[in-house]
């Protein structure tokens, strides 16, 4: 089973890259692969942060390479304080939170405008591939600007009631849907969505747990 892990930044997935002795591709600098196909069943693609770099990187890479599964992995902020910092979560639905139009104080979604879809889902779930891993399920939004203002946090919570937010997830799902590639999204919670406070962040713990999940999953499938 050939798997591609997709991350916005290398630090989010470095422990796995090192554990599997993956090497940077000479032909594709943002791709990390095993020197010998028999040594690992996965490659890692680093897209860059944000929706546009993610969609572009996938559109460039996937048509020239065949994978049985593509997984978006990374850290995320959580609106839901019932999810402990560091927890690894499986995303069941992701929304382009800002895609639409403002009508004074009201927001009109891209669906209501009649211009397309703004909500995307994975093609499957972890349980389809292994019964030995059971992750918390959560919904997410994808944004260009992560929330750090109390008013905007309250507004998005009232409008969409998301549990997590990232800057890539919905774009990842969109690209995989258009290219007809099986996909999942896994996030580790590094912080709660609140007024920006780096002292409260647990990035190291989130990265550690995310990579432990990825290594465990790869050993099981």
mmCIF file of C-alpha atoms in Angstrom:
data_model
loop_
_atom_site.group_PDB
_atom_site.id
_atom_site.type_symbol
_atom_site.label_atom_id
_atom_site.label_comp_id
_atom_site.label_asym_id
_atom_site.label_seq_id
_atom_site.Cartn_x
_atom_site.Cartn_y
_atom_site.Cartn_z
ATOM 1 C CA UNK A 1 0.000 0.000 0.000
ATOM 2 C CA UNK A 2 1.600 3.247 -1.138
ATOM 3 C CA UNK A 3 0.846 6.235 1.111
ATOM 4 C CA UNK A 4 1.623 9.941 0.770
ATOM 5 C CA UNK A 5 1.727 12.095 3.896
ATOM 6 C CA UNK A 6 1.115 15.768 3.177
ATOM 7 C CA UNK A 7 2.266 18.450 5.631
ATOM 8 C CA UNK A 8 2.463 22.227 5.398
ATOM 9 C CA UNK A 9 5.878 22.438 7.058
ATOM 10 C CA UNK A 10 8.780 20.055 7.528
ATOM 11 C CA UNK A 11 9.026 20.514 11.346
ATOM 12 C CA UNK A 12 5.523 19.051 11.721
ATOM 13 C CA UNK A 13 6.669 15.728 10.259
ATOM 14 C CA UNK A 14 10.457 15.687 10.844
ATOM 15 C CA UNK A 15 10.376 12.890 13.481
ATOM 16 C CA UNK A 16 8.741 10.534 10.971
ATOM 17 C CA UNK A 17 11.077 11.569 8.148
ATOM 18 C CA UNK A 18 14.043 10.792 10.394
ATOM 19 C CA UNK A 19 12.564 7.562 11.773
ATOM 20 C CA UNK A 20 12.012 6.199 8.264
ATOM 21 C CA UNK A 21 15.327 7.591 6.937
ATOM 22 C CA UNK A 22 13.519 9.443 4.164
ATOM 23 C CA UNK A 23 15.638 11.611 1.889
ATOM 24 C CA UNK A 24 14.903 14.800 0.001
ATOM 25 C CA UNK A 25 14.239 14.131 -3.664
ATOM 26 C CA UNK A 26 16.709 15.671 -6.093
ATOM 27 C CA UNK A 27 13.981 16.115 -8.695
ATOM 28 C CA UNK A 28 11.313 17.400 -6.319
ATOM 29 C CA UNK A 29 12.850 19.252 -3.336
ATOM 30 C CA UNK A 30 9.614 19.302 -1.334
ATOM 31 C CA UNK A 31 9.278 15.506 -1.529
ATOM 32 C CA UNK A 32 10.912 13.054 0.907
ATOM 33 C CA UNK A 33 11.174 9.392 -0.071
ATOM 34 C CA UNK A 34 13.022 6.217 0.876
ATOM 35 C CA UNK A 35 16.151 5.449 -1.143
ATOM 36 C CA UNK A 36 14.790 1.941 -1.709
ATOM 37 C CA UNK A 37 11.081 1.316 -2.203
ATOM 38 C CA UNK A 38 11.156 -1.709 0.102
ATOM 39 C CA UNK A 39 12.277 0.328 3.124
ATOM 40 C CA UNK A 40 9.135 2.408 3.593
ATOM 41 C CA UNK A 41 5.581 2.369 2.333
ATOM 42 C CA UNK A 42 5.228 6.144 2.347
ATOM 43 C CA UNK A 43 6.570 9.415 1.020
ATOM 44 C CA UNK A 44 6.198 12.900 2.522
ATOM 45 C CA UNK A 45 5.200 15.998 0.556
ATOM 46 C CA UNK A 46 5.800 19.455 2.082
ATOM 47 C CA UNK A 47 3.402 21.945 0.513
ATOM 48 C CA UNK A 48 4.012 25.215 2.322
ATOM 49 C CA UNK A 49 1.518 26.979 4.583
ATOM 50 C CA UNK A 50 -1.927 27.914 3.343
ATOM 51 C CA UNK A 51 -4.624 26.881 0.912
ATOM 52 C CA UNK A 52 -3.012 28.027 -2.335
ATOM 53 C CA UNK A 53 0.400 26.356 -1.778
ATOM 54 C CA UNK A 54 -1.357 23.162 -0.651
ATOM 55 C CA UNK A 55 -3.660 22.932 -3.648
ATOM 56 C CA UNK A 56 -0.849 23.836 -6.064
ATOM 57 C CA UNK A 57 1.601 21.297 -4.633
ATOM 58 C CA UNK A 58 -0.969 18.505 -4.809
ATOM 59 C CA UNK A 59 -2.083 19.438 -8.325
ATOM 60 C CA UNK A 60 1.533 19.310 -9.469
ATOM 61 C CA UNK A 61 2.528 16.099 -7.679
ATOM 62 C CA UNK A 62 -0.465 13.757 -7.686
ATOM 63 C CA UNK A 63 -1.127 13.449 -11.442
ATOM 64 C CA UNK A 64 2.412 12.094 -11.905
ATOM 65 C CA UNK A 65 2.376 9.678 -8.959
ATOM 66 C CA UNK A 66 0.021 6.921 -7.848
ATOM 67 C CA UNK A 67 -0.927 6.443 -4.170
ATOM 68 C CA UNK A 68 -3.473 4.227 -2.494
ATOM 69 C CA UNK A 69 -4.014 6.836 0.242
ATOM 70 C CA UNK A 70 -3.059 10.475 0.815
ATOM 71 C CA UNK A 71 -3.133 11.825 4.387
ATOM 72 C CA UNK A 72 -2.960 15.478 5.386
ATOM 73 C CA UNK A 73 -1.124 15.696 8.727
ATOM 74 C CA UNK A 74 -0.336 18.737 10.829
ATOM 75 C CA UNK A 75 -1.007 20.714 13.964
ATOM 76 C CA UNK A 76 -4.168 22.741 14.520
ATOM 77 C CA UNK A 77 -5.905 25.066 16.916
ATOM 78 C CA UNK A 78 -9.007 23.894 18.763
ATOM 79 C CA UNK A 79 -12.167 25.821 19.579
ATOM 80 C CA UNK A 80 -13.302 22.803 21.590
ATOM 81 C CA UNK A 81 -11.685 22.801 25.022
ATOM 82 C CA UNK A 82 -12.935 19.276 25.654
ATOM 83 C CA UNK A 83 -10.154 18.134 23.326
ATOM 84 C CA UNK A 84 -6.905 18.081 25.369
ATOM 85 C CA UNK A 85 -3.827 19.814 24.008
ATOM 86 C CA UNK A 86 -1.679 17.272 22.192
ATOM 87 C CA UNK A 87 -4.590 15.030 21.216
ATOM 88 C CA UNK A 88 -4.557 13.571 17.707
ATOM 89 C CA UNK A 89 -7.881 14.011 15.934
ATOM 90 C CA UNK A 90 -9.446 12.669 12.738
ATOM 91 C CA UNK A 91 -11.228 15.329 10.685
ATOM 92 C CA UNK A 92 -14.622 14.247 9.370
ATOM 93 C CA UNK A 93 -15.592 17.527 7.675
ATOM 94 C CA UNK A 94 -13.723 20.701 6.726
ATOM 95 C CA UNK A 95 -15.124 24.054 5.588
ATOM 96 C CA UNK A 96 -13.694 27.045 3.749
ATOM 97 C CA UNK A 97 -14.790 29.454 6.472
ATOM 98 C CA UNK A 98 -14.201 32.662 4.521
ATOM 99 C CA UNK A 99 -15.469 31.569 1.101
ATOM 100 C CA UNK A 100 -18.598 33.578 0.385
ATOM 101 C CA UNK A 101 -19.870 37.129 0.647
ATOM 102 C CA UNK A 102 -20.777 39.632 3.324
ATOM 103 C CA UNK A 103 -24.248 41.149 3.330
ATOM 104 C CA UNK A 104 -23.734 43.853 5.929
ATOM 105 C CA UNK A 105 -23.392 41.811 9.145
ATOM 106 C CA UNK A 106 -24.631 38.590 7.571
ATOM 107 C CA UNK A 107 -22.381 36.028 5.853
ATOM 108 C CA UNK A 108 -23.559 34.227 2.715
ATOM 109 C CA UNK A 109 -21.791 30.924 2.030
ATOM 110 C CA UNK A 110 -20.494 29.949 -1.401
ATOM 111 C CA UNK A 111 -23.235 27.293 -1.570
ATOM 112 C CA UNK A 112 -25.996 29.839 -0.945
ATOM 113 C CA UNK A 113 -24.467 32.115 -3.552
ATOM 114 C CA UNK A 114 -24.737 29.258 -6.025
ATOM 115 C CA UNK A 115 -21.043 29.312 -6.949
ATOM 116 C CA UNK A 116 -19.921 25.894 -5.732
ATOM 117 C CA UNK A 117 -19.093 23.956 -2.588
ATOM 118 C CA UNK A 118 -17.335 25.094 0.549
ATOM 119 C CA UNK A 119 -17.665 21.955 2.701
ATOM 120 C CA UNK A 120 -15.552 18.863 2.045
ATOM 121 C CA UNK A 121 -15.124 15.430 3.618
ATOM 122 C CA UNK A 122 -12.561 12.611 3.529
ATOM 123 C CA UNK A 123 -13.212 9.641 1.295
ATOM 124 C CA UNK A 124 -12.887 7.206 4.191
ATOM 125 C CA UNK A 125 -11.817 6.880 7.816
ATOM 126 C CA UNK A 126 -8.997 5.381 9.861
ATOM 127 C CA UNK A 127 -11.302 2.504 10.763
ATOM 128 C CA UNK A 128 -11.374 1.412 7.130
ATOM 129 C CA UNK A 129 -7.640 0.669 7.278
ATOM 130 C CA UNK A 130 -7.150 -0.544 10.851
ATOM 131 C CA UNK A 131 -9.344 -1.248 13.869
ATOM 132 C CA UNK A 132 -6.402 -0.841 16.249
ATOM 133 C CA UNK A 133 -6.437 2.966 16.196
ATOM 134 C CA UNK A 134 -9.436 4.906 17.466
ATOM 135 C CA UNK A 135 -9.104 8.676 17.206
ATOM 136 C CA UNK A 136 -11.423 11.437 18.375
ATOM 137 C CA UNK A 137 -13.511 12.706 15.444
ATOM 138 C CA UNK A 138 -13.891 16.439 14.849
ATOM 139 C CA UNK A 139 -15.082 19.021 12.352
ATOM 140 C CA UNK A 140 -12.766 21.775 11.161
ATOM 141 C CA UNK A 141 -12.583 25.040 9.283
ATOM 142 C CA UNK A 142 -9.846 26.240 6.958
ATOM 143 C CA UNK A 143 -8.854 29.905 7.150
ATOM 144 C CA UNK A 144 -6.380 32.366 5.708
ATOM 145 C CA UNK A 145 -6.047 34.128 9.060
ATOM 146 C CA UNK A 146 -6.083 32.031 12.218
ATOM 147 C CA UNK A 147 -8.393 33.438 14.848
ATOM 148 C CA UNK A 148 -6.932 35.456 17.709
ATOM 149 C CA UNK A 149 -9.574 38.075 18.392
ATOM 150 C CA UNK A 150 -12.391 37.491 20.857
ATOM 151 C CA UNK A 151 -15.053 39.064 18.625
ATOM 152 C CA UNK A 152 -14.079 37.111 15.518
ATOM 153 C CA UNK A 153 -13.812 33.891 17.539
ATOM 154 C CA UNK A 154 -17.328 34.393 18.901
ATOM 155 C CA UNK A 155 -18.655 35.184 15.418
ATOM 156 C CA UNK A 156 -17.186 32.102 13.736
ATOM 157 C CA UNK A 157 -18.264 29.890 16.645
ATOM 158 C CA UNK A 158 -21.839 31.139 16.278
ATOM 159 C CA UNK A 159 -21.865 30.763 12.476
ATOM 160 C CA UNK A 160 -20.113 27.406 12.005
ATOM 161 C CA UNK A 161 -19.491 25.952 15.485
ATOM 162 C CA UNK A 162 -16.144 24.397 14.406
ATOM 163 C CA UNK A 163 -14.005 22.273 16.661
ATOM 164 C CA UNK A 164 -10.619 22.800 14.961
ATOM 165 C CA UNK A 165 -9.034 25.197 12.490
ATOM 166 C CA UNK A 166 -6.112 24.927 10.097
ATOM 167 C CA UNK A 167 -4.879 26.801 7.053
ATOM 168 C CA UNK A 168 -4.859 23.850 4.630
ATOM 169 C CA UNK A 169 -7.433 21.137 5.390
ATOM 170 C CA UNK A 170 -10.341 22.018 3.108
ATOM 171 C CA UNK A 171 -7.966 22.834 0.242
ATOM 172 C CA UNK A 172 -6.388 19.402 0.699
ATOM 173 C CA UNK A 173 -9.801 17.706 0.549
ATOM 174 C CA UNK A 174 -10.761 19.777 -2.492
ATOM 175 C CA UNK A 175 -7.613 18.883 -4.427
ATOM 176 C CA UNK A 176 -7.945 15.190 -3.594
ATOM 177 C CA UNK A 177 -11.590 15.191 -4.646
ATOM 178 C CA UNK A 178 -10.799 16.828 -7.979
ATOM 179 C CA UNK A 179 -7.950 14.395 -8.611
ATOM 180 C CA UNK A 180 -10.011 11.422 -7.365
ATOM 181 C CA UNK A 181 -7.430 10.379 -4.755
ATOM 182 C CA UNK A 182 -8.420 8.564 -1.503
ATOM 183 C CA UNK A 183 -7.765 10.927 1.396
ATOM 184 C CA UNK A 184 -7.831 11.452 5.161
ATOM 185 C CA UNK A 185 -6.937 14.406 7.385
ATOM 186 C CA UNK A 186 -5.307 13.992 10.801
ATOM 187 C CA UNK A 187 -4.531 16.902 13.134
ATOM 188 C CA UNK A 188 -2.843 17.218 16.521
ATOM 189 C CA UNK A 189 -4.069 20.046 18.739
ATOM 190 C CA UNK A 190 -1.246 22.456 19.553
ATOM 191 C CA UNK A 191 -3.305 25.282 21.086
ATOM 192 C CA UNK A 192 -6.760 26.520 21.864
ATOM 193 C CA UNK A 193 -8.245 29.245 19.685
ATOM 194 C CA UNK A 194 -8.068 32.359 21.830
ATOM 195 C CA UNK A 195 -6.359 35.732 21.985
ATOM 196 C CA UNK A 196 -2.827 34.954 20.780
ATOM 197 C CA UNK A 197 -0.790 33.573 23.692
ATOM 198 C CA UNK A 198 2.278 31.550 22.718
ATOM 199 C CA UNK A 199 2.943 30.633 26.360
ATOM 200 C CA UNK A 200 -0.117 28.379 26.268
ATOM 201 C CA UNK A 201 0.896 26.515 23.112
ATOM 202 C CA UNK A 202 1.968 22.874 23.179
ATOM 203 C CA UNK A 203 3.507 22.538 19.717
ATOM 204 C CA UNK A 204 6.194 20.071 20.803
ATOM 205 C CA UNK A 205 3.661 17.724 22.377
ATOM 206 C CA UNK A 206 1.358 17.958 19.361
ATOM 207 C CA UNK A 207 4.170 17.189 16.904
ATOM 208 C CA UNK A 208 5.369 14.268 19.022
ATOM 209 C CA UNK A 209 1.902 12.707 19.239
ATOM 210 C CA UNK A 210 1.165 13.346 15.561
ATOM 211 C CA UNK A 211 4.321 11.568 14.456
ATOM 212 C CA UNK A 212 3.756 8.704 16.886
ATOM 213 C CA UNK A 213 0.339 8.237 15.320
ATOM 214 C CA UNK A 214 1.776 8.311 11.792
ATOM 215 C CA UNK A 215 4.459 5.729 12.578
ATOM 216 C CA UNK A 216 1.940 3.479 14.318
ATOM 217 C CA UNK A 217 -0.513 3.753 11.435
ATOM 218 C CA UNK A 218 2.156 2.971 8.841
ATOM 219 C CA UNK A 219 3.195 -0.110 10.797
ATOM 220 C CA UNK A 220 -0.385 -1.378 10.852
ATOM 221 C CA UNK A 221 -1.387 -0.946 7.207
#
